Coordinates of C-alpha atoms in Angstrom, one line a residue:
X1 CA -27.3 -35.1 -10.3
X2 CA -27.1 -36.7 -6.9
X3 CA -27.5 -34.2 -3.5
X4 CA -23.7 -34.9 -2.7
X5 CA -23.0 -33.1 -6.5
X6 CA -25.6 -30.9 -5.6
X7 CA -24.0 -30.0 -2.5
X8 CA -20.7 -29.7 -4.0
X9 CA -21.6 -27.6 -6.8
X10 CA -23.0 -25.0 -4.6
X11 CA -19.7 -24.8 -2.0
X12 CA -17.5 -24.2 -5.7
X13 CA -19.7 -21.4 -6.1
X14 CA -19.4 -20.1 -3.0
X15 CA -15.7 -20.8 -3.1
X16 CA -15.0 -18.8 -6.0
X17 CA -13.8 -21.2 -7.9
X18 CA -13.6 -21.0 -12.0
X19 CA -16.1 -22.9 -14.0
X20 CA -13.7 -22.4 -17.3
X21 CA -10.2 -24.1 -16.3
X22 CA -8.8 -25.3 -13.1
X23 CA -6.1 -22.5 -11.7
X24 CA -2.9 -23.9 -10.6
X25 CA -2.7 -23.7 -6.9
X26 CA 1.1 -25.4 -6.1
X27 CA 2.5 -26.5 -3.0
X28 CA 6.1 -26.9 -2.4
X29 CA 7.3 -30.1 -0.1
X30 CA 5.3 -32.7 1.6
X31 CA 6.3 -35.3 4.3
X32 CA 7.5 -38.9 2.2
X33 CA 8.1 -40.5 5.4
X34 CA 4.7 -41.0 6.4
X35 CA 3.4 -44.2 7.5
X36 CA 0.0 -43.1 5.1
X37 CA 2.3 -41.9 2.2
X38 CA 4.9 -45.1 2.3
X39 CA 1.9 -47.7 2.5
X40 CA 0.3 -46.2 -0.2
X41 CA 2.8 -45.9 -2.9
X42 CA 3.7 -49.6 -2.1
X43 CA -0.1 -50.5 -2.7
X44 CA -0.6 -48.1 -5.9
X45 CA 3.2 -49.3 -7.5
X46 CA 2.1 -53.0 -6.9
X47 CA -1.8 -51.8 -8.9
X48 CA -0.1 -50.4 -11.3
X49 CA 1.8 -53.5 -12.4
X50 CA -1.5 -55.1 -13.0
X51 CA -2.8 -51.9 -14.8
X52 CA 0.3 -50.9 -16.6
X53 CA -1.4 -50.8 -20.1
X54 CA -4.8 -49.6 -19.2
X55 CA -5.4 -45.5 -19.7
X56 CA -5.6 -44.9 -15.5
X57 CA -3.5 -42.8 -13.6
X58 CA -3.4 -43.8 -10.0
X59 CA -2.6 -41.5 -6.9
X60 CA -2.2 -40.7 -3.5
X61 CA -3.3 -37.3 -2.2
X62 CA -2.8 -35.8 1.4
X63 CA -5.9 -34.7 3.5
X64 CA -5.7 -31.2 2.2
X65 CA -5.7 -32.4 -1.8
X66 CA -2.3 -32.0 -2.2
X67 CA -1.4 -34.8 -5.0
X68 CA 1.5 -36.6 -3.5
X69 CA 2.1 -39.4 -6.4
X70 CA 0.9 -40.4 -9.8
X71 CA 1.4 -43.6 -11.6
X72 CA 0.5 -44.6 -15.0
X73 CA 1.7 -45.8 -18.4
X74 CA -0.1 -43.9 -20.7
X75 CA 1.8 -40.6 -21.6
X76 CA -1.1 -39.2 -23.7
X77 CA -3.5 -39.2 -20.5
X78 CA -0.6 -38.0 -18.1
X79 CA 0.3 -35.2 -20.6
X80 CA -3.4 -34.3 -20.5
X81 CA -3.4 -34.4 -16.6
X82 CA -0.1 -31.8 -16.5
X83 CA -2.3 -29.6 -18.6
X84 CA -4.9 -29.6 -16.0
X85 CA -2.3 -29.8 -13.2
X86 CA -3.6 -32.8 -11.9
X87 CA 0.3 -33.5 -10.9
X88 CA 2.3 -34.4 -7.9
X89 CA 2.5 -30.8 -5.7
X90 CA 0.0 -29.6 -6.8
X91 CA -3.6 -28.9 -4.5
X92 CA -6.9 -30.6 -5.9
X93 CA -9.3 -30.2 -3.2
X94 CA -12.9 -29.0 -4.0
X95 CA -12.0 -25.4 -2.4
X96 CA -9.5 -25.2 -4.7
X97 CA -10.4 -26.5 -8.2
X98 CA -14.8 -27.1 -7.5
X99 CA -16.0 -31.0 -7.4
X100 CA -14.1 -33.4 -8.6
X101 CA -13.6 -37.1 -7.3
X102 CA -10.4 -36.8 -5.2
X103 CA -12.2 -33.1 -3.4
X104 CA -15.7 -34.5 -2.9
X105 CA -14.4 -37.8 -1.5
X106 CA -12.0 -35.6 1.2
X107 CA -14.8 -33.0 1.8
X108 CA -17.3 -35.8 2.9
X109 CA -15.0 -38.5 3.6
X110 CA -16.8 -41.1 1.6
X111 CA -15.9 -43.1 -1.8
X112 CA -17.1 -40.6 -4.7
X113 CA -17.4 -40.8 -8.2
X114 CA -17.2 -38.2 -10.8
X115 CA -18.0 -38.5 -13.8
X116 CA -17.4 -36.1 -17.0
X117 CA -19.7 -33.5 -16.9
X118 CA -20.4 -33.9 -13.1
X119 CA -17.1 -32.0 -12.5
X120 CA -17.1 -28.3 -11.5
X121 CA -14.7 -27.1 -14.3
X122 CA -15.2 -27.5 -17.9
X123 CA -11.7 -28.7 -18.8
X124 CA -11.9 -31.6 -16.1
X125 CA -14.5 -32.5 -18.2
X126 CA -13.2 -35.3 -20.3
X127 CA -12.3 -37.7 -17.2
X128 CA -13.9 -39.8 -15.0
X129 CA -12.3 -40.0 -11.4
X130 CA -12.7 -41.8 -8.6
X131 CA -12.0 -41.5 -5.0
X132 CA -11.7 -43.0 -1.5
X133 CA -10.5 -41.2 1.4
X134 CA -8.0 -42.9 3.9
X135 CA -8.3 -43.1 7.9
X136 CA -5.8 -44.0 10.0
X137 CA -6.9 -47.5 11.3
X138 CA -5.3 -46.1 14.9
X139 CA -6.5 -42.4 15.5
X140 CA -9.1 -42.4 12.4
X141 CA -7.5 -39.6 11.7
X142 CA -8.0 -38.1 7.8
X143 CA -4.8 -39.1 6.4
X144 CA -5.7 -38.7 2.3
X145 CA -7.3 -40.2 -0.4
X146 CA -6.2 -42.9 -3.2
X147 CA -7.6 -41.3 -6.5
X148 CA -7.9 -43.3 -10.3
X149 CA -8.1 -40.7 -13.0
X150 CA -9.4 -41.8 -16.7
X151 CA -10.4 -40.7 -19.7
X152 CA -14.6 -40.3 -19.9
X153 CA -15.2 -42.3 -22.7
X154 CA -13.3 -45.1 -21.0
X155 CA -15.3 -47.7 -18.9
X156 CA -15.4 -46.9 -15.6
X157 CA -17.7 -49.3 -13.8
X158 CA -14.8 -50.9 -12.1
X159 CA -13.0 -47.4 -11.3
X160 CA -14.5 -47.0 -7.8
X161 CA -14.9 -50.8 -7.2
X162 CA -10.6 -50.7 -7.9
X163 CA -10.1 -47.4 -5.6
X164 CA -12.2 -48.6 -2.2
X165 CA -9.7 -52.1 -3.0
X166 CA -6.4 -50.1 -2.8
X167 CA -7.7 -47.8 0.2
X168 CA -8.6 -50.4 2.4
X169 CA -5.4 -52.4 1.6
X170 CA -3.6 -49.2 2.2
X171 CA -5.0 -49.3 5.3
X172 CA -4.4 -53.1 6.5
X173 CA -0.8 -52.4 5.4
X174 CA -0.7 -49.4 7.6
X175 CA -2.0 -51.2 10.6
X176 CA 0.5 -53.9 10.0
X177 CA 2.8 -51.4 10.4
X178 CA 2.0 -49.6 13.0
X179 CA 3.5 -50.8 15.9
X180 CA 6.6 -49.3 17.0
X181 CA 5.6 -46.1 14.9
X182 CA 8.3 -43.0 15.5
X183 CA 6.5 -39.7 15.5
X184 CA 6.1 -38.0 12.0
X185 CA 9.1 -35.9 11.4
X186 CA 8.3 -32.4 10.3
X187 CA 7.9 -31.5 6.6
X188 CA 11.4 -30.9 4.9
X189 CA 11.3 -27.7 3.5
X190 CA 8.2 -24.9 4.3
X191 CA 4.9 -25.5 2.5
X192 CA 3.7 -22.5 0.7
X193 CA 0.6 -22.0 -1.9
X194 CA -0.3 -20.2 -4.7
X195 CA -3.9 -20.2 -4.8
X196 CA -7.2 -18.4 -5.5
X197 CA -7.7 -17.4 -1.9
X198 CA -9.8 -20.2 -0.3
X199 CA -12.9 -18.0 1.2
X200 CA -15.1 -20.6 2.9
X201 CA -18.9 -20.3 2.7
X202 CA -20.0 -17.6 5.0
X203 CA -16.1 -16.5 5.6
X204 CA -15.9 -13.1 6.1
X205 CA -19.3 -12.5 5.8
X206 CA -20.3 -12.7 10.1
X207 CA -21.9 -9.5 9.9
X208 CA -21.5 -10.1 14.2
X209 CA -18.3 -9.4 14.4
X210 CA -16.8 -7.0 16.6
X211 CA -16.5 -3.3 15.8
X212 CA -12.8 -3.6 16.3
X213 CA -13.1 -5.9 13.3
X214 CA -15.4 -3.8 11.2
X215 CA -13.5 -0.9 11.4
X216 CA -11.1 -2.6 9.9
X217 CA -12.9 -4.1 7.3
X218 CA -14.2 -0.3 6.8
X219 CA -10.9 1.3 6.1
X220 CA -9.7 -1.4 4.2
X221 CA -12.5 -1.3 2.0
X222 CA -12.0 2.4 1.4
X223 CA -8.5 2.1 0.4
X224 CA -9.4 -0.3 -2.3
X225 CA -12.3 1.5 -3.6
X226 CA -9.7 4.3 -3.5
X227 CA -7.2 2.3 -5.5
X228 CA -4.5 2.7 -2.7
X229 CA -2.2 -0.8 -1.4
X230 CA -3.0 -1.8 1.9
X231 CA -0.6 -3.8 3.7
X232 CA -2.8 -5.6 6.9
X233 CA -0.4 -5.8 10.1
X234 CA -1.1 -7.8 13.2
X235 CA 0.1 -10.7 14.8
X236 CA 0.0 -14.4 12.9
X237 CA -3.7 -16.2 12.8
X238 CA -5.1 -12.5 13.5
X239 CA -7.0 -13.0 9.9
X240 CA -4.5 -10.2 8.2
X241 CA -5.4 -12.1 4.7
X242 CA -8.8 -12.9 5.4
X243 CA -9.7 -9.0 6.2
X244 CA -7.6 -8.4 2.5
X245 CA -9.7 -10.7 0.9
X246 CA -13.3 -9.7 2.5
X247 CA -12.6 -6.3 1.7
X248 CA -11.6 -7.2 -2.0
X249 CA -15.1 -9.3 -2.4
X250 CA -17.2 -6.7 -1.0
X251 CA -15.4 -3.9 -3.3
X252 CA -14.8 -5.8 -6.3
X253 CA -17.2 -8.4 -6.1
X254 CA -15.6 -10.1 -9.6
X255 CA -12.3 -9.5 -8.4
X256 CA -10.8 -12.9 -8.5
X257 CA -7.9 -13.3 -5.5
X258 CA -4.5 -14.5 -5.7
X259 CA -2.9 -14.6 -2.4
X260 CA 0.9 -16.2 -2.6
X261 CA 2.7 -17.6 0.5
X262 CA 6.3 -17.1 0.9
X263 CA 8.5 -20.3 -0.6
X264 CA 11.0 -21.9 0.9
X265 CA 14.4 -20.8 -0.5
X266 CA 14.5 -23.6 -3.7
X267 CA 11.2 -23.2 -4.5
X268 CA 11.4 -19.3 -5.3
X269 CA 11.3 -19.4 -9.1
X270 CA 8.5 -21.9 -9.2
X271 CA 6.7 -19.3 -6.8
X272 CA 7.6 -16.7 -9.3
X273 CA 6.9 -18.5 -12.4
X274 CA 3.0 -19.8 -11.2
X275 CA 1.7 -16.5 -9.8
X276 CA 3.0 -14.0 -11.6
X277 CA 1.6 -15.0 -15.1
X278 CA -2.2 -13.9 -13.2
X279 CA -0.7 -10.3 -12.1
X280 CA -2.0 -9.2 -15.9
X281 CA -5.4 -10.7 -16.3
X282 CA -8.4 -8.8 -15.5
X283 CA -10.6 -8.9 -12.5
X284 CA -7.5 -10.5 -10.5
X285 CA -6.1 -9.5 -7.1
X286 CA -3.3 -10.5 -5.1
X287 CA -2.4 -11.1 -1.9
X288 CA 1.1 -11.6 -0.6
X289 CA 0.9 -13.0 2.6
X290 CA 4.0 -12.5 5.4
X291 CA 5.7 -10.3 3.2
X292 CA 8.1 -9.7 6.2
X293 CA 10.2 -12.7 5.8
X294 CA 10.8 -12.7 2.5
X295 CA 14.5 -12.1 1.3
X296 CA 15.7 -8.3 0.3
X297 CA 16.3 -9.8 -3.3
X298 CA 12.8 -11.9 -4.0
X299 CA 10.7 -8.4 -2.4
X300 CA 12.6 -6.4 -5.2
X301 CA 12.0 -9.3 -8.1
X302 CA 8.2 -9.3 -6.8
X303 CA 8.1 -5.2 -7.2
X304 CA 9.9 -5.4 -10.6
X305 CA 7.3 -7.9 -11.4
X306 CA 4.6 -5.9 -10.7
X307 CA 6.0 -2.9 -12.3
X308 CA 5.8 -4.7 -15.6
X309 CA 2.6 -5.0 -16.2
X310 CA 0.8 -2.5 -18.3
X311 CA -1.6 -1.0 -16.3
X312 CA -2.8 -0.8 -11.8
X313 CA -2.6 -4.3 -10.3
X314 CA -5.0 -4.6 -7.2
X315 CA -2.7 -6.1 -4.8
X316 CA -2.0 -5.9 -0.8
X317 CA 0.4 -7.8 1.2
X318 CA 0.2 -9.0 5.2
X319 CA 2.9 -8.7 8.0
X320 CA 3.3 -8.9 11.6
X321 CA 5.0 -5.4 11.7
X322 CA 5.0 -2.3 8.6
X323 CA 8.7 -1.9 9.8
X324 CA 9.6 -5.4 8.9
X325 CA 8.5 -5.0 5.2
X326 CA 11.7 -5.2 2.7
X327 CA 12.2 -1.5 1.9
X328 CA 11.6 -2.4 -2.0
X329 CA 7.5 -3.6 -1.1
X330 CA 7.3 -0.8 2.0
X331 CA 7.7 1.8 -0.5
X332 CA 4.4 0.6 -2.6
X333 CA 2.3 0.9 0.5
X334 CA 0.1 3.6 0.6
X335 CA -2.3 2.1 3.2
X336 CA -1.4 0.5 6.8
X337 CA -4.5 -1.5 8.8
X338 CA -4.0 -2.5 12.1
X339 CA -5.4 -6.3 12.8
X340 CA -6.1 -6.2 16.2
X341 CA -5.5 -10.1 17.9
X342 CA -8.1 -12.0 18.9
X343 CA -7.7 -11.3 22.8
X344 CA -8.7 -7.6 21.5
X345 CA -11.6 -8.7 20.5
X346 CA -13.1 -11.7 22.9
X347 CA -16.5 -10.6 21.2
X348 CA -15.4 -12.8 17.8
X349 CA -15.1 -15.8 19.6
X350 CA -18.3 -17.2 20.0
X351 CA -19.4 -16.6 16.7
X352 CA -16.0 -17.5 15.1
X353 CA -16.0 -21.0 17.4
X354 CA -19.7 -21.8 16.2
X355 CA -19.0 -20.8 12.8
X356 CA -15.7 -22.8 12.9
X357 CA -17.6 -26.1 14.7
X358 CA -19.8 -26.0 12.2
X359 CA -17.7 -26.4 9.5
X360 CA -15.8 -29.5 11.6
X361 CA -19.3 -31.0 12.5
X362 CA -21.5 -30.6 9.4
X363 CA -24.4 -28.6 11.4
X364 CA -24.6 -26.4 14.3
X365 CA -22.9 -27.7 17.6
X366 CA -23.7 -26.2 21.6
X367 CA -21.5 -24.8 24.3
X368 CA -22.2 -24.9 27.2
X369 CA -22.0 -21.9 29.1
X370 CA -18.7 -23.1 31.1
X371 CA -17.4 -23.8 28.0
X372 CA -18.4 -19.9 26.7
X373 CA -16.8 -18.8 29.4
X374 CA -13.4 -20.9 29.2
X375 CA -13.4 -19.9 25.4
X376 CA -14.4 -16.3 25.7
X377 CA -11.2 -15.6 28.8
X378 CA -8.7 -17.3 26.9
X379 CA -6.2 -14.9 25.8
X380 CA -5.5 -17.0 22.5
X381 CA -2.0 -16.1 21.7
X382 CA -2.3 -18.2 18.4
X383 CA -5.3 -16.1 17.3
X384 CA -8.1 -17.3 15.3
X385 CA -6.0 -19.7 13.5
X386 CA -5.6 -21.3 17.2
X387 CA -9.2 -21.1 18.0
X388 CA -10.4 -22.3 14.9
X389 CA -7.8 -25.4 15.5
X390 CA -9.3 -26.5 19.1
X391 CA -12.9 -25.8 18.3
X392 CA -12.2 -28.3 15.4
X393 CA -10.6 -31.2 17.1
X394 CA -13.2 -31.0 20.1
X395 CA -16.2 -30.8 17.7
X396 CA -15.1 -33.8 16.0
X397 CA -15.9 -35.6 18.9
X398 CA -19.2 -33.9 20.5
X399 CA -22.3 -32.3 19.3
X400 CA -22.1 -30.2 22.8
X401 CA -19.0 -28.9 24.0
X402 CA -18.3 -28.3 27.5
X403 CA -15.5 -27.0 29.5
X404 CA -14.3 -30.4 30.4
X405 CA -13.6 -31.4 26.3
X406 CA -11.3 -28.4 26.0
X407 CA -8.2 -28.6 26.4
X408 CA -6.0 -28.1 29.9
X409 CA -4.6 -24.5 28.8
X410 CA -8.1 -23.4 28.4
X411 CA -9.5 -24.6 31.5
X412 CA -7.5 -23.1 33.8
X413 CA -7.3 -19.5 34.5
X414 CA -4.1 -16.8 34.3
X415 CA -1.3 -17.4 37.0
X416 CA 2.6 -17.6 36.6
X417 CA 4.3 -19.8 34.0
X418 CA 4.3 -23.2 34.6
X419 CA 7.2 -25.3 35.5
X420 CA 6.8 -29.0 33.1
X421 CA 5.8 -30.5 36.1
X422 CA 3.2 -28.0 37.3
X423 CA 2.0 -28.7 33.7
X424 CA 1.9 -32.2 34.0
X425 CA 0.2 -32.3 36.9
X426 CA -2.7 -29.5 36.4
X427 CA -3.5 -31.5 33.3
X428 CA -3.7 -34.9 35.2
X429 CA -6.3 -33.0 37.7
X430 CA -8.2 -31.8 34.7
X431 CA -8.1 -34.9 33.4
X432 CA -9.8 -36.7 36.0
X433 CA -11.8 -34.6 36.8
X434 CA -13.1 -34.4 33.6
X435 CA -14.2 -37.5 33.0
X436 CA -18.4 -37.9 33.5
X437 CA -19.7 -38.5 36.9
X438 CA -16.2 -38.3 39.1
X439 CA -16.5 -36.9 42.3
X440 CA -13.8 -35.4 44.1
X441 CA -13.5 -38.6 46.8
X442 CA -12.7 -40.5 43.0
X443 CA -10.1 -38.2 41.9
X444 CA -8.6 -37.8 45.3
X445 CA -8.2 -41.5 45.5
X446 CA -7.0 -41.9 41.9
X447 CA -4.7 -39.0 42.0
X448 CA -3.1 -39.9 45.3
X449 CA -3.7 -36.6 46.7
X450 CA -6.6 -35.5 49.8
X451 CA -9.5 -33.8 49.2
X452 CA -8.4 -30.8 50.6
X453 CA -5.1 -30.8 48.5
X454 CA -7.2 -31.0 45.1
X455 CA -9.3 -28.3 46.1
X456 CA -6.1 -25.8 46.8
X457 CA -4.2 -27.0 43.5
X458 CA -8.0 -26.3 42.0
X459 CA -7.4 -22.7 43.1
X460 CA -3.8 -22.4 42.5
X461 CA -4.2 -23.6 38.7
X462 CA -7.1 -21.6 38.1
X463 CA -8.9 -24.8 37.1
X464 CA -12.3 -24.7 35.8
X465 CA -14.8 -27.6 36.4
X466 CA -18.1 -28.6 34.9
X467 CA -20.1 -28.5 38.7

């Protein structure tokens, strides 16, 4: 077995992820208006005509996994891929269902092969796939993959050779199309997931983390091992289900998780129908994350559920506010943990940017100590979800990160709200100013502004430089 499915292996493992039998984990709606999705399907529909009696499925998946399409003629293998939910909206990233072609090729962003028993799971065992992720020729942006799925004992010498062809054309056709591109319009319908809760490597398990954060982690492992509910409250992005599920690990350490995100309004019986099947099996948990906006009538279907099954169900729930839990899910609680926000705890930063830029980079990444300080002042309404979401852009780009790669909200310090044009302008200062080896006389004369005047709108923004 090569490193890569070495490499791969080991991160399934540390994912949690079955060995036996892939676990559905659905999604609801995606984006078909894409420039990536519409290029694509045109490439893959045109493939398919060629390969129209040959035992391949083709596809298009998202960055994330999600499969978007599937094309092929031969019901027997598509019949077979339902089984193993290899099937449009449904997630197939190597957090989610262990190595497999489509996963391995997003994870490392390279053209993977996987053969039969080279998959994680056993019952992904009798195909062959293979993968090729897809940039954006503009931004190189991860946009998906383009995936061919067949049978094991079919020749596949030409599988990968096929895939890299109908990424790369994907990709001229998308550059052929880019100009004039409108922004993407926003997803119709909300995107939800029911999925073993995706624990990265080393998630949960900073033992540097704040005692703010411990204590947490503290009572809610005591209510578990006490077989009480916990419902985690705290803002959004404040890790509410990643304290639920650290605290089910380190309790029941063969517990596996379940954590459910609210559907949109259409997609409530499919919600129903895929996670509640789990609620009986042993060694499950679940985790019903923003319980506060579901609808009176689906919070009373999900505690009749749960009422059902024979025997205790390990399950706790998240919200912003106990108050706003539906009365028919309040009245299960027996626990209530604060999640303090991340501003609470500027102590978590560091180690939750490092951890979070390693992930982005593939090894360990600097800060500079302007940088530390930018990070560590920010009052990060958006929480670790927010943090982890800058640290991952900028480390995309940099093996050190300084103050001048971050972006404009960060570098400068509190004062009032600003107008759009106070905006527009403090982020043209920081702009210029953070570019490598400008000195003020060069931003004063680019900028149109005196020396003197960049200096006061320096203090009046707060700004941070590199100097």
């Amino acid at each position: 077995m090569s490193e890569r499915l070495q490499a791969s292996w080991q991160r399934s493992q540390e994912y949690g992820v079955s060995v036996e039998e892939v676990e559905p984990v659905f999604a609801g709606t995606f984006d078909q208006e894409s420039l990536f999705f519409q290029c694509g399907r045109e490439v893959l529909t045109d493939l398919h005509k060629t390969l129209a009696a040959e035992p391949i499925s083709l596809m298009l998946t998202d960055a994330d996994g999600l499969v978007l399409n599937r094309l092929s003629g031969d019901h027997s293998l598509l019949r077979a891929l339902d089984a193993v939910h290899l099937a449009p909206g449904f997630a197939y990233s190597e957090r989610e269902t262990g190595t497999n072609g489509l996963g391995l090729a997003l994870a490392d962003r390279a053209p993977t092969l996987v053969r039969a028993e080279e998959h994680y799971a056993q019952s992904l065992c009798t195909y062959t796939c293979a993968a090729v992720p897809v940039l954006d020729p503009l931004t190189g942006r991860l946009e998906g993959s383009v995936n061919l799925t067949t049978w094991y004992k079919s020749s596949s010498e030409l599988l990968l050779a096929l895939a890299q062809s109908a990424a790369s054309n994907t990709t001229a056709l998308m550059l052929a199309r880019s100009q004039g591109r409108s922004p993407r319009p926003a997803p119709r319908g909300e995107v939800f997931r029911v999925e073993s809760a995706r624990l990265e490597p080393g998630s949960g398990t900073l033992r540097s983390l704040s005692t703010a954060w411990t204590g947490a982690l503290t009572l809610t492992k005591q209510a578990f091992a006490a077989g009480r509910v916990v419902a985690a409250v705290g803002e959004a992005g404040s890790g509410r289900a990643t304290l639920l599920a650290q605290g089910e690990r380190e309790t029941r350490p063969r517990e596996r998780i379940l954590a459910a995100s609210p559907p949109a309004p259409q997609d409530v019986e499919a919600w129903l129908s895929l996670w509640t099947p789990e609620l009986g099996k042993p060694h499950t948990a679940v985790v019903l994350c923003d319980v506060d906006v579901l609808p009176a009538w689906v919070a009373e279907r999900l505690r009749d559920l749960i009422h059902s099954v024979q025997g205790p169900v390990p399950f706790s729930m998240t919200a912003e506010r106990f108050e706003d839990i539906p009365a028919a899910l309040a009245a299960l609680v027996d626990t209530v943990v604060p999640v303090p926000p991340l501003r609470d705890r500027s102590g978590d930063v560091l180690p939750l940017a490092r951890y979070a830029a390693r992930r982005a980079r593939g090894r360990d990444v600097e800060f500079t100590a302007a940088a530390q300080r930018a990070l560590t002042d920010y009052a990060w309404p958006g929480n670790v979800e927010q943090l982890h979401r800058v640290v991952k852009v900028v480390a995309g780009r940099t093996d050190v990160i300084d103050v001048r790669h971050l972006p404009g909200e960060l570098r400068s310090g509190p004062s009032h709200r600003l107008s759009s044009i106070e905006r527009f302008e403090r982020d043209e200062i920081i702009r210029v100013l953070g570019r490598p080896g400008v000195s003020m006389k060069d931003a004063a004369d680019e900028l149109g502004m005196s020396r003197a005047t960049i200096y006061r709108k320096i203090a009046q923004y707060g700004i941070r430089t590199a100097q």
